[in-house]
Coordinates of C-alpha atoms in Angstrom, one line a residue:
Chain R
M263 CA 140.6 59.4 124.3
K264 CA 137.5 57.6 125.0
K265 CA 136.8 60.0 128.0
R266 CA 137.5 63.1 125.6
E267 CA 134.8 61.6 123.3
K268 CA 132.2 61.4 125.4
K269 CA 132.6 64.7 127.1
S270 CA 132.5 66.0 123.7
N271 CA 128.9 63.6 123.2
Y272 CA 128.3 65.3 127.0
L273 CA 128.8 68.8 125.6
K274 CA 126.4 68.1 122.4
I275 CA 123.6 67.0 123.8
F276 CA 124.1 69.8 126.9
L277 CA 124.3 72.7 123.5
I278 CA 121.4 70.6 121.9
F279 CA 118.9 70.6 125.4
G280 CA 120.3 74.2 125.8
A281 CA 119.3 75.5 122.6
I282 CA 115.3 73.6 122.7
L283 CA 115.1 75.1 126.4
A284 CA 116.1 78.8 124.7
F285 CA 113.4 78.3 122.3
I286 CA 110.9 77.4 124.1
L287 CA 111.4 80.5 126.7
I288 CA 111.6 82.7 123.3
V289 CA 108.0 81.5 122.4
T290 CA 106.8 81.8 125.5
F291 CA 108.0 85.3 125.9
I292 CA 106.3 86.1 122.9
I293 CA 103.1 84.8 123.7
S294 CA 103.4 85.9 127.0
S295 CA 104.6 89.9 126.4
G296 CA 102.2 90.6 123.2
R297 CA 103.7 93.6 121.7
Q298 CA 106.1 95.1 124.4
H299 CA 106.1 99.1 124.6
K300 CA 109.0 99.7 126.4
F301 CA 112.7 99.4 126.3
S302 CA 114.6 97.9 128.9
G303 CA 117.9 100.0 129.2
P304 CA 120.5 97.3 127.1
T305 CA 118.0 97.3 124.3
K306 CA 117.9 101.1 124.4
F307 CA 121.6 101.1 123.9
I308 CA 122.0 99.5 121.1
F309 CA 118.8 101.5 119.5
D310 CA 120.7 104.6 120.5
V311 CA 124.2 103.2 118.7
V312 CA 122.9 102.0 115.9
G313 CA 120.5 104.7 115.2
H314 CA 123.8 107.0 115.0
G315 CA 125.0 104.9 112.3
Q316 CA 121.7 105.1 110.0
K317 CA 121.5 109.0 111.2
I318 CA 125.2 109.8 109.2
V319 CA 124.3 107.0 106.5
T320 CA 121.0 109.1 105.9
T321 CA 122.3 112.5 106.7
V322 CA 125.1 112.1 103.8
T323 CA 122.8 110.9 101.1
S324 CA 120.3 113.4 101.8
K325 CA 123.6 116.0 101.3
V326 CA 124.5 113.8 98.4
T327 CA 121.3 113.8 96.7
G328 CA 120.3 117.5 97.7
L329 CA 123.4 118.8 96.1
I330 CA 122.6 116.8 93.1
S331 CA 119.3 118.3 92.8
S332 CA 120.2 122.0 93.5
Y333 CA 122.6 121.6 90.4
V334 CA 119.7 120.5 88.2
D335 CA 117.4 122.9 89.5
L336 CA 120.4 125.4 89.1
R337 CA 119.4 125.2 85.3
H338 CA 116.0 125.8 85.4
V339 CA 116.3 129.0 88.1
R340 CA 115.9 132.5 85.7
E341 CA 112.5 130.8 84.1
N342 CA 110.9 129.6 87.8
N343 CA 112.8 132.7 88.4
R344 CA 110.3 135.3 86.2
K345 CA 107.5 132.8 87.0
L346 CA 107.6 133.4 90.4
R347 CA 107.9 137.1 90.1
K348 CA 104.7 137.0 88.8
E349 CA 103.3 135.2 90.9
L350 CA 104.3 136.8 94.2
A351 CA 102.8 139.7 93.0
K352 CA 99.4 138.0 92.6
F353 CA 99.9 136.7 96.0
K354 CA 100.6 140.1 97.6
A355 CA 97.3 141.3 96.5
V356 CA 95.1 138.2 97.9
N357 CA 97.1 138.2 100.9
N358 CA 96.0 142.0 101.8
E359 CA 92.6 140.8 101.3
Y360 CA 93.4 137.8 103.5
L361 CA 95.1 140.0 106.3
E362 CA 91.7 142.3 106.1
A363 CA 89.5 139.4 106.3
M364 CA 91.7 138.6 109.9
A365 CA 91.6 141.5 111.1
T366 CA 88.0 141.8 110.9
N367 CA 87.7 138.2 112.2
V368 CA 89.8 139.2 115.2
R369 CA 88.0 142.2 115.9
L370 CA 84.1 140.1 115.3
A371 CA 86.1 137.5 118.3
N372 CA 87.1 139.9 120.7
L373 CA 83.8 141.5 120.5
L374 CA 82.0 137.9 121.0
E375 CA 84.5 137.1 123.4
L376 CA 85.9 133.8 122.4
K377 CA 88.5 132.3 123.8
E378 CA 91.4 131.4 121.6
S379 CA 92.3 127.5 121.2
L380 CA 95.9 127.2 120.9
P381 CA 96.9 124.2 118.6
P382 CA 99.3 121.4 120.8
P383 CA 102.6 122.2 120.4
T384 CA 104.8 120.2 117.4
L385 CA 108.0 118.4 116.8
T386 CA 109.7 117.7 113.6
A387 CA 111.4 114.9 113.0
Q388 CA 113.9 113.2 109.8
I389 CA 113.4 109.2 109.3
V390 CA 116.4 107.7 109.5
G391 CA 115.8 103.9 109.1
R392 CA 113.0 102.1 107.7
D393 CA 111.6 98.7 108.5
H394 CA 112.7 96.5 105.4
S395 CA 111.1 93.4 106.5
M396 CA 107.6 92.6 105.1
W397 CA 105.5 91.8 107.8
F398 CA 106.1 95.3 109.4
K399 CA 105.6 98.8 108.8
S400 CA 107.8 101.1 111.0
V401 CA 110.6 103.6 110.9
I402 CA 113.2 105.2 113.2
I403 CA 113.2 109.2 113.9
D404 CA 115.6 111.2 115.1
R405 CA 113.8 112.3 118.2
G406 CA 114.0 110.5 121.3
S407 CA 113.0 110.9 125.1
S408 CA 116.0 113.7 125.3
D409 CA 113.5 116.0 122.7
G410 CA 110.4 114.9 125.3
I411 CA 109.2 112.1 122.7
Q412 CA 106.6 109.8 124.6
S413 CA 104.9 106.2 123.5
G414 CA 101.8 106.8 122.1
M415 CA 102.1 110.6 120.7
P416 CA 100.8 110.9 117.0
V417 CA 103.0 111.0 114.1
V418 CA 101.5 113.1 110.9
T419 CA 102.9 115.0 108.2
V420 CA 100.5 117.9 106.7
E421 CA 99.0 115.2 104.2
G422 CA 97.9 113.5 107.1
I423 CA 98.2 110.8 109.5
V424 CA 101.0 108.7 109.5
G425 CA 101.1 106.4 112.8
Q426 CA 102.5 106.6 116.4
I427 CA 105.4 106.2 118.7
I428 CA 105.9 103.0 119.9
N429 CA 109.4 102.7 121.2
V430 CA 111.4 105.5 122.3
S431 CA 115.1 105.7 123.5
P432 CA 116.8 109.0 124.9
H433 CA 117.9 110.2 120.5
F434 CA 115.7 108.3 118.5
A435 CA 112.2 106.6 118.3
K436 CA 110.6 103.9 116.5
V437 CA 107.1 105.0 114.9
L438 CA 104.4 102.1 114.1
L439 CA 103.0 103.5 110.9
A440 CA 99.4 103.9 110.0
N441 CA 99.3 101.0 107.3
D442 CA 101.1 98.3 109.7
P443 CA 98.6 95.2 110.4
T444 CA 98.7 95.8 113.8
S445 CA 98.1 99.2 113.8
A446 CA 93.5 100.1 114.4
I447 CA 93.1 104.0 115.0
D448 CA 89.2 105.3 115.3
V449 CA 87.6 107.2 112.7
L450 CA 84.9 108.8 110.9
I451 CA 83.6 109.2 107.7
Q452 CA 83.7 112.6 107.2
K453 CA 80.2 113.1 105.3
S454 CA 78.1 110.9 106.9
R455 CA 79.5 110.9 110.5
T456 CA 79.7 107.5 111.2
H457 CA 82.3 106.2 112.9
G458 CA 84.7 102.9 112.2
I459 CA 87.9 101.4 112.5
I460 CA 90.9 101.5 110.4
K461 CA 93.5 98.8 110.1
G462 CA 96.5 98.8 107.8
K463 CA 96.8 96.7 105.4
G464 CA 100.6 97.2 104.5
A465 CA 101.1 98.7 100.3
E466 CA 97.3 98.0 99.9
G467 CA 96.4 101.2 102.4
Y468 CA 94.0 100.8 105.2
Q469 CA 90.6 98.6 105.5
L470 CA 87.7 100.6 107.5
H471 CA 85.8 97.7 109.8
Y472 CA 82.8 98.1 111.9
I473 CA 80.7 100.2 109.1
L474 CA 77.2 98.7 108.9
K475 CA 75.7 98.0 105.6
N476 CA 73.1 100.5 105.5
S477 CA 75.7 103.4 106.5
D478 CA 76.1 105.8 103.3
V479 CA 79.5 105.0 102.1
E480 CA 80.4 105.7 98.5
Q481 CA 83.7 106.0 96.8
G482 CA 86.0 109.0 97.4
Y483 CA 84.3 110.0 100.6
S484 CA 87.2 111.0 103.0
I485 CA 88.3 110.0 106.2
V486 CA 89.4 111.1 109.2
T487 CA 90.3 110.9 112.6
S488 CA 87.8 111.1 115.4
G489 CA 89.6 111.6 118.5
L490 CA 88.1 109.0 120.2
D491 CA 91.1 106.8 120.3
G492 CA 92.8 109.3 122.6
V493 CA 95.7 109.3 120.7
F494 CA 95.0 111.0 117.3
P495 CA 93.1 114.4 117.3
K496 CA 90.2 115.0 116.2
G497 CA 89.6 115.9 112.3
L498 CA 92.8 115.0 110.4
P499 CA 92.7 113.7 107.1
V500 CA 93.4 109.6 106.8
G501 CA 92.7 108.7 103.6
T502 CA 89.9 108.3 101.0
V503 CA 87.6 105.7 100.1
S504 CA 88.8 103.5 97.0
S505 CA 85.9 100.7 97.0
V506 CA 83.4 99.7 99.1
A507 CA 81.9 96.2 98.8
R508 CA 78.8 94.6 100.7
S509 CA 78.7 90.8 100.4
R510 CA 75.1 88.6 101.5
R511 CA 76.9 87.6 104.5
G512 CA 77.7 89.6 107.7
M513 CA 76.5 93.0 108.9
F514 CA 79.2 95.3 107.9
Q515 CA 80.5 96.7 104.7
K516 CA 84.2 95.9 103.0
I517 CA 85.8 98.9 102.6
K518 CA 89.4 99.9 101.3
I519 CA 90.8 103.3 101.9
K520 CA 93.8 104.9 100.2
P521 CA 95.8 106.8 102.7
A522 CA 96.1 110.6 102.6
V523 CA 99.9 110.0 103.4
D524 CA 102.3 108.4 100.3
F525 CA 104.0 105.9 103.3
S526 CA 106.9 105.1 100.7
E527 CA 107.8 108.8 100.5
L528 CA 108.2 110.2 104.2
E529 CA 110.6 112.0 105.0
Y530 CA 110.2 114.4 107.4
L531 CA 107.5 113.9 110.1
I532 CA 105.6 115.9 112.6
I533 CA 104.8 114.9 116.0
I534 CA 101.9 116.1 118.0
M535 CA 103.3 116.6 121.9
R536 CA 101.9 116.2 124.8
E537 CA 101.7 119.8 127.3
S538 CA 103.2 117.5 129.9
S539 CA 106.1 116.0 128.5
L540 CA 107.4 119.5 127.3
L541 CA 107.2 120.2 131.2
Q542 CA 109.1 117.3 132.0
Chain E
M298 CA 138.5 87.9 114.8
S299 CA 136.6 86.4 111.9
I300 CA 133.5 86.6 114.3
V301 CA 134.5 90.3 115.1
L302 CA 134.5 91.0 111.5
L303 CA 131.4 89.2 110.4
F304 CA 129.7 91.3 113.0
I305 CA 131.4 94.1 112.0
T306 CA 130.1 93.7 108.3
G307 CA 126.6 92.2 109.4
L308 CA 126.0 96.0 111.3
L309 CA 127.0 98.2 108.5
F310 CA 124.8 95.8 106.3
F311 CA 121.9 96.4 108.4
I312 CA 122.8 100.0 108.8
L313 CA 122.8 99.8 104.6
Q314 CA 119.6 97.9 103.8
T315 CA 117.4 99.6 106.8
S316 CA 118.6 103.1 105.6
I317 CA 120.3 103.9 102.3
F318 CA 118.9 101.2 100.3
Q319 CA 115.4 102.1 101.4
T320 CA 115.2 105.6 100.7
M321 CA 117.1 105.1 96.8
S322 CA 114.5 103.8 95.1
Y323 CA 112.5 100.1 94.6
W324 CA 115.0 97.6 93.7
T325 CA 117.8 98.9 95.8
A326 CA 115.1 98.5 98.9
M327 CA 114.9 94.8 97.9
L328 CA 118.7 94.1 98.6
N329 CA 118.7 92.0 101.4
P330 CA 122.5 90.9 102.4
L331 CA 121.8 90.4 105.9
F332 CA 120.2 87.4 105.1
I333 CA 122.7 85.6 103.2
L334 CA 125.1 86.5 106.3
F335 CA 123.1 84.7 108.0
V336 CA 123.2 81.5 105.7
F337 CA 126.9 81.8 105.8
I338 CA 127.5 81.9 109.3
A339 CA 125.1 78.7 109.7
I340 CA 126.6 76.8 107.4
R341 CA 130.3 77.9 108.4
L342 CA 130.9 79.1 111.7
N343 CA 131.2 76.7 114.8
L344 CA 127.8 75.7 117.1
V345 CA 128.4 78.2 119.5
G346 CA 130.0 81.2 118.0
G347 CA 127.0 81.1 115.0
A348 CA 124.1 80.7 117.2
L349 CA 125.6 83.9 119.2
L350 CA 126.0 86.0 116.1
T351 CA 122.8 84.8 114.6
L352 CA 120.8 85.2 118.2
L353 CA 122.8 89.4 117.8
F354 CA 122.1 90.0 114.5
A355 CA 118.1 88.9 114.8
S356 CA 117.9 90.5 118.0
L357 CA 118.8 93.7 116.2
L358 CA 116.3 93.3 113.6
D359 CA 113.8 92.4 116.9
I360 CA 114.7 95.8 118.4
F361 CA 114.7 97.7 115.0
T362 CA 111.8 96.3 113.2
G363 CA 110.1 93.9 115.1
L364 CA 106.9 94.3 116.8
F365 CA 106.4 91.5 118.9
P366 CA 109.6 90.5 120.9
G367 CA 111.6 87.6 120.6
L368 CA 110.1 86.9 116.7
Y369 CA 113.4 87.2 114.9
P370 CA 115.2 85.3 117.4
V371 CA 112.6 82.6 116.9
V372 CA 112.7 82.3 113.3
Y373 CA 116.2 83.0 112.7
L374 CA 118.0 80.6 115.2
T375 CA 115.3 77.7 113.7
L376 CA 116.3 78.5 110.5
Y377 CA 120.7 78.5 112.0
F378 CA 119.7 75.0 113.3
N379 CA 117.8 73.4 110.3
L380 CA 120.8 74.8 108.1
R381 CA 123.0 73.3 110.5
W382 CA 121.8 70.0 110.4
L383 CA 121.4 70.7 105.9
N384 CA 125.0 71.3 106.0
K385 CA 125.7 68.0 107.5
V386 CA 123.4 65.8 105.4
I387 CA 124.3 67.8 102.1
V388 CA 128.0 68.3 100.9
I389 CA 127.3 72.4 100.2
K390 CA 130.4 73.3 98.3
E391 CA 129.1 74.4 94.8
N392 CA 127.8 78.2 93.8
P393 CA 124.6 76.7 92.3
Q394 CA 124.0 74.8 95.5
K395 CA 124.6 77.9 98.0
I396 CA 122.2 79.8 95.9
I397 CA 119.3 76.8 96.0
L398 CA 120.1 77.1 99.9
V399 CA 120.2 80.7 100.3
L400 CA 116.8 81.0 98.7
I401 CA 114.8 77.9 100.4
S402 CA 116.1 79.8 103.2
F403 CA 114.8 82.8 102.2
L404 CA 111.0 81.6 101.8
F405 CA 111.2 79.8 105.2
I406 CA 112.2 82.6 107.2
N407 CA 109.4 84.6 104.6
F408 CA 106.7 81.7 105.0
A409 CA 107.4 81.3 108.9
G410 CA 107.1 85.0 109.4
Y411 CA 104.3 84.9 107.9
I412 CA 102.6 82.2 109.5
F413 CA 103.6 83.6 113.2
V414 CA 102.6 86.9 112.5
N415 CA 99.4 85.3 111.3
L416 CA 98.6 83.6 114.5
L417 CA 100.0 86.7 116.6
I418 CA 97.4 89.4 115.0
S419 CA 94.5 87.0 114.2
D420 CA 92.2 89.4 113.5
N421 CA 93.5 91.6 110.6
T422 CA 95.7 89.1 108.5
P423 CA 98.9 90.7 107.3
P424 CA 99.4 91.5 103.6
W425 CA 101.2 89.0 101.6
S426 CA 102.9 90.6 97.9
W427 CA 104.1 87.0 95.9
F428 CA 105.6 90.0 93.6
D429 CA 107.9 91.6 96.3
I430 CA 108.5 88.0 97.4
T431 CA 109.9 87.0 94.2
V432 CA 111.0 90.4 93.4
Q433 CA 113.5 89.4 96.9
T434 CA 114.4 86.4 96.4
V435 CA 115.6 87.4 92.8
F436 CA 117.8 90.0 94.2
V437 CA 119.2 87.5 97.4
A438 CA 120.0 85.1 94.3
L439 CA 122.0 87.5 92.8
L440 CA 123.9 88.3 95.7
T441 CA 124.6 84.9 96.8
A442 CA 128.0 83.8 95.0
P443 CA 129.5 87.0 95.6
L444 CA 128.8 87.8 98.8
F445 CA 129.7 84.1 99.7
N446 CA 133.3 84.7 98.0
F447 CA 133.4 88.2 99.9
F448 CA 132.6 86.3 103.0
E449 CA 135.3 83.5 102.5
K450 CA 137.8 85.9 101.8
L451 CA 137.3 87.9 104.7
T452 CA 137.3 85.4 107.3
S453 CA 140.1 83.2 105.7
P454 CA 143.5 84.5 106.3
S455 CA 144.6 82.9 103.5
S456 CA 142.3 83.8 100.6
S457 CA 141.0 80.6 100.3
P458 CA 137.7 78.8 101.8
G459 CA 138.1 77.5 105.5
K460 CA 135.6 76.5 107.8
I461 CA 136.2 78.4 111.5
H462 CA 136.3 76.2 114.2
S463 CA 136.1 78.0 117.6
W464 CA 135.6 82.0 118.1
G465 CA 138.2 82.9 115.2
T466 CA 140.2 80.4 114.6
F467 CA 140.4 78.5 111.6
N468 CA 141.2 75.4 109.5
K469 CA 143.8 75.3 106.9
T470 CA 142.1 72.8 105.0
N471 CA 138.0 72.6 104.0
R472 CA 136.6 69.4 105.0
F473 CA 134.4 69.3 101.4
R474 CA 137.6 69.3 99.5
D475 CA 139.7 66.5 101.7

């Protein structure tokens, strides 16, 4: 009996020490690794398995909500149809003018022998999972390395920048949103052409850093990507200046940016691919 | 068997709260049933099984939502061992006690996570929203009692609360009731 008790006491001590050791090892691992950009084999497997679950739930939900909204839309369809026919006639006339201008533009470009610059290839993706924590801002998309996605690719919508790919598995990828506190993007104030870096502030949007006190910045100014970070192409909309504060101390202004994109409404994203990833 | 059931339940909770809950409305995005499962595991499962399940779920959170590898396992395992110690010191039997325990744990997790992230991103403080924390805490409090009952029923073959001993075997009696 005593032997058994002794044995269980040894086991308890062993477990406690084991737990403490594991804890220390994990802490050391966090501090030493910083932010890891590559998934290991088992991590990729878990990411893929759970990602499929998220995709099924998201697809079913969007189908059901789509069905409900289709029914609601159907009730207003006649009125909309009449309005749209009117608008169509108007836009047909505008389109004719536009086509004419395009033809002139092409003719003149040919005359000047300008080389047409092709836009980079893009890929659309659906968001299947979202980060529910308060500390980080990321989303999971239904495209992975099998679609040519690589870490570091920029992610945008028609409104502006969204973030960049940080982890990839064969069928899914994790996107670090631009409003995450660990995100930093090189930007340009469109009007004054001043460079700065935006950092994520979660629900508060972004904060623009390193803008000197004598720089011309006002509320409402547009912020675009500078292209200097090597991730985002130049000129993509980032947001607008929502507040500017100049304190007595320090060299820089405190500038808050309202994102061009509504992060809570994101559904489909555009990934700007690299030529090399398509060749692979 | 009960560990497998709890794992499947946790996995389902995780999928739901990172997909459908996030897209439906603001209040559904605030639901966090997986967290209540974490607390249940800590006070009802045996040491090894509970630690293993906590590590598994925390790693899942780490892969999907974490940016610093290992952060979630550290925070959740710390909570796990603290809760186990608390469960030895205080007898947690009634619903109000469970709710208070879950709320304290929830605030601990958020504070610990915030401090860790602050240390790791020293140049840009992450935002802290008291409003969001309060709303989430209220929802966690509301869900605690029904979810605890659900977990008890899920893990107890005789539909009565019982302590799970090792790897899915049960005690027929509850030590708090003895």
